[in-house]
Coordinates of C-alpha atoms and ligand atoms in Angstrom, one line a residue:
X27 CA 0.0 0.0 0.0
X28 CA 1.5 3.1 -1.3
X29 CA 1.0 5.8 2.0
X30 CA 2.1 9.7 2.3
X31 CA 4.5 10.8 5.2
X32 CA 1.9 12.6 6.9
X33 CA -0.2 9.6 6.9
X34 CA 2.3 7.2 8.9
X35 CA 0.3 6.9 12.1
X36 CA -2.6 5.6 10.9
X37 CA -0.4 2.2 9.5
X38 CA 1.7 1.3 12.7
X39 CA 2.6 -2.5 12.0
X40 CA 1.6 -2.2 8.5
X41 CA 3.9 -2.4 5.7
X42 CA 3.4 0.3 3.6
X43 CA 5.2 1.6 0.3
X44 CA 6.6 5.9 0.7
X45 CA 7.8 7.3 -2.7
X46 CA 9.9 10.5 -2.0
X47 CA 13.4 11.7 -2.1
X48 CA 16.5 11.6 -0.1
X49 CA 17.0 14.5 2.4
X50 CA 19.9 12.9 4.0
X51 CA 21.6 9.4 4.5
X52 CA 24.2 7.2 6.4
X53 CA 25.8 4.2 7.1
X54 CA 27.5 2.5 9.9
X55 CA 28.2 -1.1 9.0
X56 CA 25.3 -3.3 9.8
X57 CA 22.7 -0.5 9.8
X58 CA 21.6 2.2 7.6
X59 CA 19.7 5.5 8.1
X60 CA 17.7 7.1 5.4
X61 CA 15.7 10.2 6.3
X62 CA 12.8 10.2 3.0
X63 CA 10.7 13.5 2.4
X64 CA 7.9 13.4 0.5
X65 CA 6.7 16.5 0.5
X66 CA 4.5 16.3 3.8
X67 CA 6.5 15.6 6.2
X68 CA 10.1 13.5 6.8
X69 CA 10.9 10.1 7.8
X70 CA 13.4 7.9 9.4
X71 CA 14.0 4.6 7.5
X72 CA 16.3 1.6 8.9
X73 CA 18.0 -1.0 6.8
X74 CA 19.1 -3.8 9.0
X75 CA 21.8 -6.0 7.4
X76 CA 19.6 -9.3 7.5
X77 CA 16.1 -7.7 7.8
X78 CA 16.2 -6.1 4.7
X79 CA 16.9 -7.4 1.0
X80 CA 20.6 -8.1 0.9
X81 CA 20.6 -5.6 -2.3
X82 CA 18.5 -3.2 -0.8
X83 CA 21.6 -2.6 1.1
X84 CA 24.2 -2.6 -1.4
X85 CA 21.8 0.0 -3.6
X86 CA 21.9 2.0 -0.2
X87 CA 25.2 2.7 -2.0
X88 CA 24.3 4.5 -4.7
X89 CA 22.1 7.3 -3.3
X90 CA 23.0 11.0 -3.1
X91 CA 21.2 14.3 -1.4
X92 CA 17.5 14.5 -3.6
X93 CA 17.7 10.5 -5.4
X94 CA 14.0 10.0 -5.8
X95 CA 13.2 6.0 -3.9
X96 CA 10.7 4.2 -2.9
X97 CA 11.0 2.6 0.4
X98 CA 8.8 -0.7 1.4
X99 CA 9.2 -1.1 5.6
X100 CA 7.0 -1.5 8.4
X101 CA 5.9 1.4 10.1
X102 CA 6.7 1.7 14.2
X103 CA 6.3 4.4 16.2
X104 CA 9.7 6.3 17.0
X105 CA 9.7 9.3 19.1
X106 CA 12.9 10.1 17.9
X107 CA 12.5 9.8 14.2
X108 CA 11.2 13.5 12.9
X109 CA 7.6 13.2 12.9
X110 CA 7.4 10.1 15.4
X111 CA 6.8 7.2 13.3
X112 CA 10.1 5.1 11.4
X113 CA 10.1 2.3 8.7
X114 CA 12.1 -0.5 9.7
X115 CA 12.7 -0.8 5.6
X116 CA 13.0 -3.9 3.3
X117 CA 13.4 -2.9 0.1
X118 CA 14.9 0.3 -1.9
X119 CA 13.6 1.2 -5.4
X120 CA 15.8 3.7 -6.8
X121 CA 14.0 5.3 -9.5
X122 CA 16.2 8.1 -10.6
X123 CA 19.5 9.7 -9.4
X124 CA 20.5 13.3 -8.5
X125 CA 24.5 14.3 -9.0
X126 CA 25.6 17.2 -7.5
X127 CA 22.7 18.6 -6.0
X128 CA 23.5 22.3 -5.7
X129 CA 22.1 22.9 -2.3
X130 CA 23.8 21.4 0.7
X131 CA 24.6 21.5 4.1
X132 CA 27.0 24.6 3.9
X133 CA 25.8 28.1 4.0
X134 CA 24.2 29.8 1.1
X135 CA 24.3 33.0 0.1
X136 CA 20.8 34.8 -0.7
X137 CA 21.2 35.2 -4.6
X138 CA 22.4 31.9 -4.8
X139 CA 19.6 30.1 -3.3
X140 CA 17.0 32.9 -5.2
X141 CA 18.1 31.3 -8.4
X142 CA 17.9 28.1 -7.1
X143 CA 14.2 28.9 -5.3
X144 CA 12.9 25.3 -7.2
X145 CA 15.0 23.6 -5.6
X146 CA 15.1 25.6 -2.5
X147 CA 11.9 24.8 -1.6
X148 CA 12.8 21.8 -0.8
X149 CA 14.9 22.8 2.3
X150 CA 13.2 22.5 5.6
X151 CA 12.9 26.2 6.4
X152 CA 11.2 27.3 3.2
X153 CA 9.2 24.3 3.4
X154 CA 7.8 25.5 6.6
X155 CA 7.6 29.0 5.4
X156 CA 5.7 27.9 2.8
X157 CA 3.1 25.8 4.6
X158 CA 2.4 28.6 6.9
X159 CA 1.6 31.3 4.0
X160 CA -0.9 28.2 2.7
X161 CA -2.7 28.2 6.3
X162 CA -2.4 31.6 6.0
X163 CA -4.8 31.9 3.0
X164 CA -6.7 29.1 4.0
X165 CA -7.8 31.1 7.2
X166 CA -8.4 34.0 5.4
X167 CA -10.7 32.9 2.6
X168 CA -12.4 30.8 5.5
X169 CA -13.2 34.2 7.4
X170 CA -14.8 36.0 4.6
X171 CA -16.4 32.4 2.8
X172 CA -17.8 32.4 7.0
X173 CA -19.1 35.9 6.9
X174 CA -21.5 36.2 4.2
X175 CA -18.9 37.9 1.9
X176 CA -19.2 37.0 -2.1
X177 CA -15.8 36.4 -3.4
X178 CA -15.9 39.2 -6.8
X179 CA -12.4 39.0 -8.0
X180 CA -11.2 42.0 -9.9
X181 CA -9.4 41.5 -12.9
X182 CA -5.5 41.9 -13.7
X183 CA -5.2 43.7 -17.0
X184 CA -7.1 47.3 -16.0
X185 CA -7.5 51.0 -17.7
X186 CA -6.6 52.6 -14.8
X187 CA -4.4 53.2 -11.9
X188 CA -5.7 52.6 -8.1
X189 CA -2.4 53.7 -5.7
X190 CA -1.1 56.0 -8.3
X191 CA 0.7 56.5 -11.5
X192 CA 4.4 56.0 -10.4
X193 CA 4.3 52.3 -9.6
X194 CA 2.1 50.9 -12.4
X195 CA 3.2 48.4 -15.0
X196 CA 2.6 49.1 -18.5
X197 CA 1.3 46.2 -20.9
X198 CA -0.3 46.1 -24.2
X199 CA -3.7 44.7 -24.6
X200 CA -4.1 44.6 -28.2
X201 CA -4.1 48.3 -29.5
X202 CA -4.0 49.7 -26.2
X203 CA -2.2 50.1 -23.6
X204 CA -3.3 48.1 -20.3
X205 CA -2.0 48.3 -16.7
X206 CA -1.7 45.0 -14.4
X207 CA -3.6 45.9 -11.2
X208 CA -2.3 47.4 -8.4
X209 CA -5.5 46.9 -6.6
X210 CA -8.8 45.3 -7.0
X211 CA -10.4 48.2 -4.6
X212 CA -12.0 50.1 -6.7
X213 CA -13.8 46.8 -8.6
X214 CA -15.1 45.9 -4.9
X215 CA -16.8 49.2 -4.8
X216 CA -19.0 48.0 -7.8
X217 CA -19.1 44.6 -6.8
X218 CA -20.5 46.0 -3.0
X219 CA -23.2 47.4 -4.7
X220 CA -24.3 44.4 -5.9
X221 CA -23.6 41.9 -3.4
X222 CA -23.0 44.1 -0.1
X223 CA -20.2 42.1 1.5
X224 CA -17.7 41.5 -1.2
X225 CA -13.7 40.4 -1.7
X226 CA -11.1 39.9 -3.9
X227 CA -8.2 37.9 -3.6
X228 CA -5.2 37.6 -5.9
X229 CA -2.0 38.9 -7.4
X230 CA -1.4 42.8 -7.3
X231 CA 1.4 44.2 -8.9
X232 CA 3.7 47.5 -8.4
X233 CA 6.5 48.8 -10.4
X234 CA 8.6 49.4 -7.4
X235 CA 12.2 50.3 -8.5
X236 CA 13.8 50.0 -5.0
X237 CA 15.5 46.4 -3.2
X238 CA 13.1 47.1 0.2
X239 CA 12.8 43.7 2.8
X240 CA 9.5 44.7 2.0
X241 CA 8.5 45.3 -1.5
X242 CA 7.9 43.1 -4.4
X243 CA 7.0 43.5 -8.0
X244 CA 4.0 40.6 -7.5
X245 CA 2.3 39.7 -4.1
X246 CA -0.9 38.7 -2.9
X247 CA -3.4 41.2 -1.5
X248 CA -6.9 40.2 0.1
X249 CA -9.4 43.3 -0.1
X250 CA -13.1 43.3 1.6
X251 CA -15.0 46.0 0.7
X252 CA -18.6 46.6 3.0
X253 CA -21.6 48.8 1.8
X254 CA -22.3 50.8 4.7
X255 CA -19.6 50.7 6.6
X256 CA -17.9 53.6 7.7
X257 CA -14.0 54.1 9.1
X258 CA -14.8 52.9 12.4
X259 CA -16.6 49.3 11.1
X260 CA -13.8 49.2 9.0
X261 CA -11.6 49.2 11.7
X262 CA -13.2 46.5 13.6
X263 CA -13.6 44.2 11.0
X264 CA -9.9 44.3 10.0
X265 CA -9.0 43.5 13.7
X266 CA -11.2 40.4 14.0
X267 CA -10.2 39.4 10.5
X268 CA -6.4 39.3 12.1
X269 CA -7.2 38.1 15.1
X270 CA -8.7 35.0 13.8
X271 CA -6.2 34.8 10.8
X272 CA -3.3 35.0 13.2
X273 CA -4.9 32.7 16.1
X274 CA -5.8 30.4 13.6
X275 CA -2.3 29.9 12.2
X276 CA -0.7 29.6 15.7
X277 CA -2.4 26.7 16.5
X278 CA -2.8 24.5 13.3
X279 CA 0.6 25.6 11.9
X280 CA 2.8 25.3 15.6
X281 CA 5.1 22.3 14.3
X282 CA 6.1 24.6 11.2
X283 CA 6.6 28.0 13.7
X284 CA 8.9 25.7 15.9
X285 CA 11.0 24.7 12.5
X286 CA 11.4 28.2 11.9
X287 CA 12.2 28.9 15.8
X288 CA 9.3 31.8 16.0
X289 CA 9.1 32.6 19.5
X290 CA 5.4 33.1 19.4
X291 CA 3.9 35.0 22.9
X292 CA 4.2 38.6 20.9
X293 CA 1.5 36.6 18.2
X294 CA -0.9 35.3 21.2
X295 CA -1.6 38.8 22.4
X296 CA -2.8 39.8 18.7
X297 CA -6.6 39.8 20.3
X298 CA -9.1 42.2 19.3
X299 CA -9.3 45.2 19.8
X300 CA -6.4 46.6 18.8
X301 CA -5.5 50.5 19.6
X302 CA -6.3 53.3 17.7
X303 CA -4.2 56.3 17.3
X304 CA -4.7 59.3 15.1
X305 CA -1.7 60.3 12.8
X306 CA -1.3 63.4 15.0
X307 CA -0.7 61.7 17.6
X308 CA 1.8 59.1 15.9
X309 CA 3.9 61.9 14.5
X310 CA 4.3 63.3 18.0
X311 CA 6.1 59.8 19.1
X312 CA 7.8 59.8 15.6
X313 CA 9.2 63.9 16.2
X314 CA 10.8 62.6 20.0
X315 CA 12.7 59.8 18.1
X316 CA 13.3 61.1 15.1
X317 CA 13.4 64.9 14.9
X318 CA 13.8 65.0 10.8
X319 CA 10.9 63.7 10.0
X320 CA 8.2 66.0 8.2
X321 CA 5.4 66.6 9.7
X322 CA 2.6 65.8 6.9
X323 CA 4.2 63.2 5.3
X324 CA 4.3 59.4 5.0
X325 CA 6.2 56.8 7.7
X326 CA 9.2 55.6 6.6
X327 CA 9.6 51.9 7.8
X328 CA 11.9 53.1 10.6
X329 CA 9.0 55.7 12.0
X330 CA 6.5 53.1 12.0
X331 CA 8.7 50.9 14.0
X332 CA 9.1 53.8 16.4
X333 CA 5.0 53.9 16.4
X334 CA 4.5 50.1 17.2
X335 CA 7.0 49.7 19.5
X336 CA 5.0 51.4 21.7
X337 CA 2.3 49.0 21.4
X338 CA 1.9 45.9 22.0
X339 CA -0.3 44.1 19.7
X340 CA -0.6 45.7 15.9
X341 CA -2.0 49.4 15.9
X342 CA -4.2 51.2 13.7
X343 CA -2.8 55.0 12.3
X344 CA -5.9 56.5 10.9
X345 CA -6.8 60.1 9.7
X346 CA -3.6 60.4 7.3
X347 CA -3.6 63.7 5.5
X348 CA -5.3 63.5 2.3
X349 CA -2.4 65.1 0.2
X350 CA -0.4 61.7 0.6
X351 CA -3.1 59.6 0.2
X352 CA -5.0 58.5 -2.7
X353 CA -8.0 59.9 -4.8
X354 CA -10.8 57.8 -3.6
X355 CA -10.1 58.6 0.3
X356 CA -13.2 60.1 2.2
X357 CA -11.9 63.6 3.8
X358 CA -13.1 64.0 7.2
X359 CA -15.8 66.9 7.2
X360 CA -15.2 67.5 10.9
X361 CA -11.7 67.7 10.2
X362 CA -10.2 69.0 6.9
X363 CA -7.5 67.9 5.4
X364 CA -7.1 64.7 6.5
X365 CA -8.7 61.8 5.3
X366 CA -11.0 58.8 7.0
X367 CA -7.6 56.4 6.2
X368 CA -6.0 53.5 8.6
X369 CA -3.1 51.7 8.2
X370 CA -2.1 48.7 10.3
X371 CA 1.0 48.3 12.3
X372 CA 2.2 45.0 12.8
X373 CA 4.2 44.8 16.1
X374 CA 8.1 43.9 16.7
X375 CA 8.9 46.5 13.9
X376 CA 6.9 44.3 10.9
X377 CA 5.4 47.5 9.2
X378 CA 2.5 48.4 7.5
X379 CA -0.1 45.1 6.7
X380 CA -2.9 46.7 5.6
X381 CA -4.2 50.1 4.0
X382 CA -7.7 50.8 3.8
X383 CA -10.4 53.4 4.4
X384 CA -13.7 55.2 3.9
X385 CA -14.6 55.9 0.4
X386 CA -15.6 59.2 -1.4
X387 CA -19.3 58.6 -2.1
X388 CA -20.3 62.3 -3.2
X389 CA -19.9 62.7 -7.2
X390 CA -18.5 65.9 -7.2
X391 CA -16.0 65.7 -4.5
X392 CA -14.6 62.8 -6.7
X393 CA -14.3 64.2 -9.8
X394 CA -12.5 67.1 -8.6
X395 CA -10.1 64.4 -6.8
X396 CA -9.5 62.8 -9.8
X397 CA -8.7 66.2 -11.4
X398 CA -6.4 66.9 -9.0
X399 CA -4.5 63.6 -9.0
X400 CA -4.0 64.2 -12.6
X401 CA -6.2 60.8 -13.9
X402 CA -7.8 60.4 -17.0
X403 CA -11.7 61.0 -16.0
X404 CA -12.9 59.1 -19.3
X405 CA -11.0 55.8 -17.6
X406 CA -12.8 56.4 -14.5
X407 CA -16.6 57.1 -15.7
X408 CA -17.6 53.6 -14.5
X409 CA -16.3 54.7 -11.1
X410 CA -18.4 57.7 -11.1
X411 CA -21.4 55.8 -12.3
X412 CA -21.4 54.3 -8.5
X413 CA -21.8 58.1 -7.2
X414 CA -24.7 58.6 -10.0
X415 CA -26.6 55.6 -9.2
X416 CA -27.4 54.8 -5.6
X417 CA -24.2 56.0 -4.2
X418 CA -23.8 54.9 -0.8
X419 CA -21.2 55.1 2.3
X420 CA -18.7 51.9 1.7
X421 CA -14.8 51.0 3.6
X422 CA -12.8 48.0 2.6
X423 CA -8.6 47.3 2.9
X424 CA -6.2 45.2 1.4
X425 CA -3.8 43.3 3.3
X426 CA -0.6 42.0 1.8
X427 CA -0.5 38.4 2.1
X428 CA 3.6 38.7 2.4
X429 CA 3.8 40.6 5.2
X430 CA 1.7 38.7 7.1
X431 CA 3.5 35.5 6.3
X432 CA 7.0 37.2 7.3
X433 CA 5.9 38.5 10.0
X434 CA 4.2 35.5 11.2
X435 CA 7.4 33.6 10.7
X436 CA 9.3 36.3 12.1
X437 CA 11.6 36.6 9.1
X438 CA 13.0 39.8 7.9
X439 CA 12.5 39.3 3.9
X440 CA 9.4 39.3 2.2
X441 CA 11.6 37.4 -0.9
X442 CA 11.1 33.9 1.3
X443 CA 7.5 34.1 1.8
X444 CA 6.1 32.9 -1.5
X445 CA 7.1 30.2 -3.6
X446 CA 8.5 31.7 -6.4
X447 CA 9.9 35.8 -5.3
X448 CA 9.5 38.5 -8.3
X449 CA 12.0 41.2 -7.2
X450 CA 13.2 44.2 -8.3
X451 CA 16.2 42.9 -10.9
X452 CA 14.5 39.5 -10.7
X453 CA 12.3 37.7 -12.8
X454 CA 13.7 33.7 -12.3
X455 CA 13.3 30.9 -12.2
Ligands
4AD14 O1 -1.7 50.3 1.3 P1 -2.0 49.7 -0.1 O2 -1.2 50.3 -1.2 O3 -3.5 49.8 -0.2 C1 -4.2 49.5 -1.3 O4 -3.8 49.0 -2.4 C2 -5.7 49.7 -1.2 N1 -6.3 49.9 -2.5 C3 -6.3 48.4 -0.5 C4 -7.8 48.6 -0.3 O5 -8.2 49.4 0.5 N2 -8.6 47.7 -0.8 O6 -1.7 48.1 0.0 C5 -2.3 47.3 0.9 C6 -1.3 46.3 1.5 C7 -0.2 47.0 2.3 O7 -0.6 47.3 3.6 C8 0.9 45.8 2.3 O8 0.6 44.9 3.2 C9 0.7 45.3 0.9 O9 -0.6 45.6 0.5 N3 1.6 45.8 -0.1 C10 2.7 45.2 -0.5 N4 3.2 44.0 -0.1 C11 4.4 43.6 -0.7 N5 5.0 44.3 -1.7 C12 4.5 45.5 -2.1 N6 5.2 46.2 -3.0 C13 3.3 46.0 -1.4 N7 2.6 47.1 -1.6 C14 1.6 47.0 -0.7
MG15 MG1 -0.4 51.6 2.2

C-alpha cells in the first residue's frame, strides 16, 4: 500500500510503500539511516543488514542528497525519528539519481539560493515557510467564505491606476495600452453594490524600482470591501479578520513555527481590539525619536517601528492627511485635510499590513479628486457611475499576504514568503 509521510500513524505494523526523495543518509556497517521527504512531512528509514533485502543494502550505495526512492518497511512508532513514526525498511527502489545537488549543508548566500528557489523549496525552512503562508490563506478565505462575503475578483489587466501612476506596469492589450492591477479596490466598490459584503483575492502588482525587505513587484493582497460601513466598522472588521487569521495559524501551523524557531507570545496577544491612534498623535512619538521627520508626510519603515513599538499588539494610524493619500479617500468633514484612512501596524517592527479606508461617495468631491491627482476621468466614468446611481457610504482594505506570512514567521525578507519571489532585478526561475 503506497501511504504519504503525513499519513504514517494511521499504519503502525503495517507495511506500507513511501515514494519520495533523499533529504539525508548514512551508514554504519550493519545499519543504515535514510531520512525520505515526501513533501509532507520527513521520515526515518532503517536497513538492518539481515532484515532487509541483501541488495536493498548494497543500492543503499548509490544514493546521493535528492535520489528520488521508494521505500517498502513497516511502520513503528519512534519518538525520535522527525515526525514520530520510522520504517524499519525492506526494500529500496531507486527510481532516478541526483549528481551534485546544488544545495547542501553549507551556507548559502541569498542570490544563490534565489536562483535556485525550485530547488530551494525543498529545504526545511522554506518548506515551513511555505506551509504557513498556505494556512495563511486558508484562514483567510475561511473568514470572509464564513461571513456572508461573495468572493468578486477583480481582474488583472485594467484601464486605470488605483495607488497611483508611479508604480504601475505598462502592458499592451491589443491596440492599447493596459495596466496589471495594483488593486482590485475600486472593482469591490462596484461589486458591493451588488452583493454588499464582497472580496477579492489575488496577485497585485507595483512597479517598485527599489531592493526594500519589504516590497515586491507581484504579491498577494486580500481586499473586503462593505456597503455601509464607515472608518470605524472598517476598523473592527480588519482586527477580527487578524485576530482569527493569526490565532488560527498559531495553532494549526505550531510544528512549522517551531521549524522556523518563532518565539510566538508577541503573536498570542494579537486579540481584538487593537488600539487606535490618530496620525497626529503618531507623528508626535515619531518627532521625539526622530526629529527630521516632516510633519505631513508618510512613515518611513523606521517611524512606523518607532510607532509600534509602543504598542503591544498591531496598531491602527488612521486620519492620514489627504495630500499623501490616494484619490478615492473620504476627507473628514469635521476635520479637513485629512482623510478617514487606517493603516495597520504590525508589532516587533513588521510594518505596515494593511491600508484601507472610507470611500468618497459624493460625485463631485470625486471628480475634482480625480482632477487633481492628474487621472484620465474618461477611464474612471464607470467609477463615477457608483456616485450617480445609488451612491452609498462603503470601507474596505487590502492586506498583503507577504507581510503577514514574514511576519508570522518572524523573518525579515518578504523574498522567502512565496514560492516563487519577483523582485526588483528579478524575474527567475
Ligand atoms: O496600502 P496599499 O497600497 O492599499 C491598497 O492597495 C488599497 N487599494 C487596498 C484597499 O483598500 N482595498 O496596499 C495594501 C497592503 C499593504 O498594507 C501591504 O501589506 C501590501 O498591501 N503591499 C505590499 N506587499 C508587498 N510588496 C509590495 N510592493 C506591497 N505594496 C503593498
Ligand atoms: Mg499603504
Amino acid at each position: 500500500m503506497r501511504v504519504y509521510i503525513a499519513d504514517l500513524k494511521d499504519h503502525v505494523g503495517q507495511t506500507v510503500t513511501v515514494d519520495g526523495w533523499v533529504y539525508n543518509h548514512r551508514s554504519s556497517g550493519k545499519i543504515k539511516f535514510l531520512l525520505l521527504r515526501d513533501g509532507t512531512g520527513i521520515s526515518q528509514c532503517v536497513y538492518f543488514r539481515g532484515e532487509c533485502e541483501e541488495k536493498a543494502f548494497e543500492d543503499f550505495e548509490k544514493l546521493s542528497q535528492e535520489s528520488c526512492v521508494r521505500v517498502t518497511g513497516v511502520v513503528k512508532a519512534e519518538p525520535r525519528s522527525p515526525g514520530g513514526f520510522e520504517l524499519g525498511a525492506r526494500e529500496l527502489v531507486i527510481h532516478s539519481g541526483s549528481v551534485d545537488y546544488p544545495i547542501t549543508p553549507k551556507e548559502h548566500g541569498p542570490d544563490f539560493l534565489l536562483n535556485n528557489r525550485h530547488l530551494w523549496m525543498r529545504s526545511k525552512r522554506q518548506h515551513a515557510l511555505l506551509r504557513v503562508r498556505a494556512e495563511i490563506i486558508a484562514a483567510i478565505r475561511d473568514f470572509f467564505d464564513g461571513r456572508g462575503f461573495t468572493l468578486t475578483d477583480a481582474p488583472i489587466f485594467t484601464p486605470n491606476a488605483c495607488e497611483g501612476t508611479s508604480t504601475l506596469f505598462q502592458t499592451q492589450y491589443f491596440d492599447e495600452k493596459a495596466f496589471l492591477s495594483q488593486s482590485g479596490q475600486l472593482y469591490m466598490e462596484a461589486t458591493a453594490a451588488a452583493f454588499g459584503k464582497v472580496y477579492c483575492f489575488g496577485p497585485t502588482f507595483r512597479a517598485e524600482k527599489s531592493k526594500t525587505r519589504r516590497h515586491l513587484i507581484e504579491f498577494w493582497m486580500v481586499e473586503p470591501e462593505v456597503a455601509f460601513n464607515d472608518l470605524y466598522d472598517n476598523m473592527e472588521l480588519a482586527e477580527q479578520f487578524v485576530e482569527y487569521v493569526i490565532q488560527r495559524t498559531l495553532k494549526n501551523k505550531a510544528e512549522e513555527l517551531k521549524v522556523l524557531e518563532r518565539n510566538t507570545d508577541s503573536l498570542s496577544k494579537v486579540k481584538a481590539p487593537f488600539p487606535r491612534i490618530h496620525y497626529k498623535e503618531a507623528t508626535e512619538m515619531i518627532l521625539k525619536e526622530n526629529p527630521s521627520f516632516e510633519v505631513g508626510g508618510d512613515f518611513g519603515a523606521p517611524d512606523e517601528a518607532i510607532v509600534s513599538a509602543k504598542f503591544e499588539k498591531p496598531v491602527f494610524v488612521h486620519h492620514f492627511p489627504s495630500a499623501i493619500k490616494a484619490f478615492y479617500m473620504k476627507e473628514d468633514e469635521k476635520e479637513p485635510g485629512y482623510s478617514m484612512s487606517c493603516d495597520l501596524l504590525a508589532p516587533e517592527g513588521y510594518g505596515e499590513v494593511i491600508g484601507g479606508g472610507q470611500r468618497e461617495d459624493n460625485y463631485d468631491v470625486l471628480v475634482r479628486k480625480i482632477e487633481e491627482h492628474k487621472l484620465s476621468m474618461k477611464d474612471f466614468e464607470w467609477y463615477l457611475d457608483l456616485r450617480k446611481y445609488g451612491t452609498f457610504k462603503h470601507a474596505g482594505f487590502g492586506l498583503g499576504v507577504e507581510r503577514t506570512v514574514a511576519w508570522v514567521c518572524g523573518i525579515q525578507h518578504v523574498r522567502e514568503t512565496i514560492p516563487f519571489p519577483r523582485l526588483y532585478g528579478r524575474n527567475y526561475p
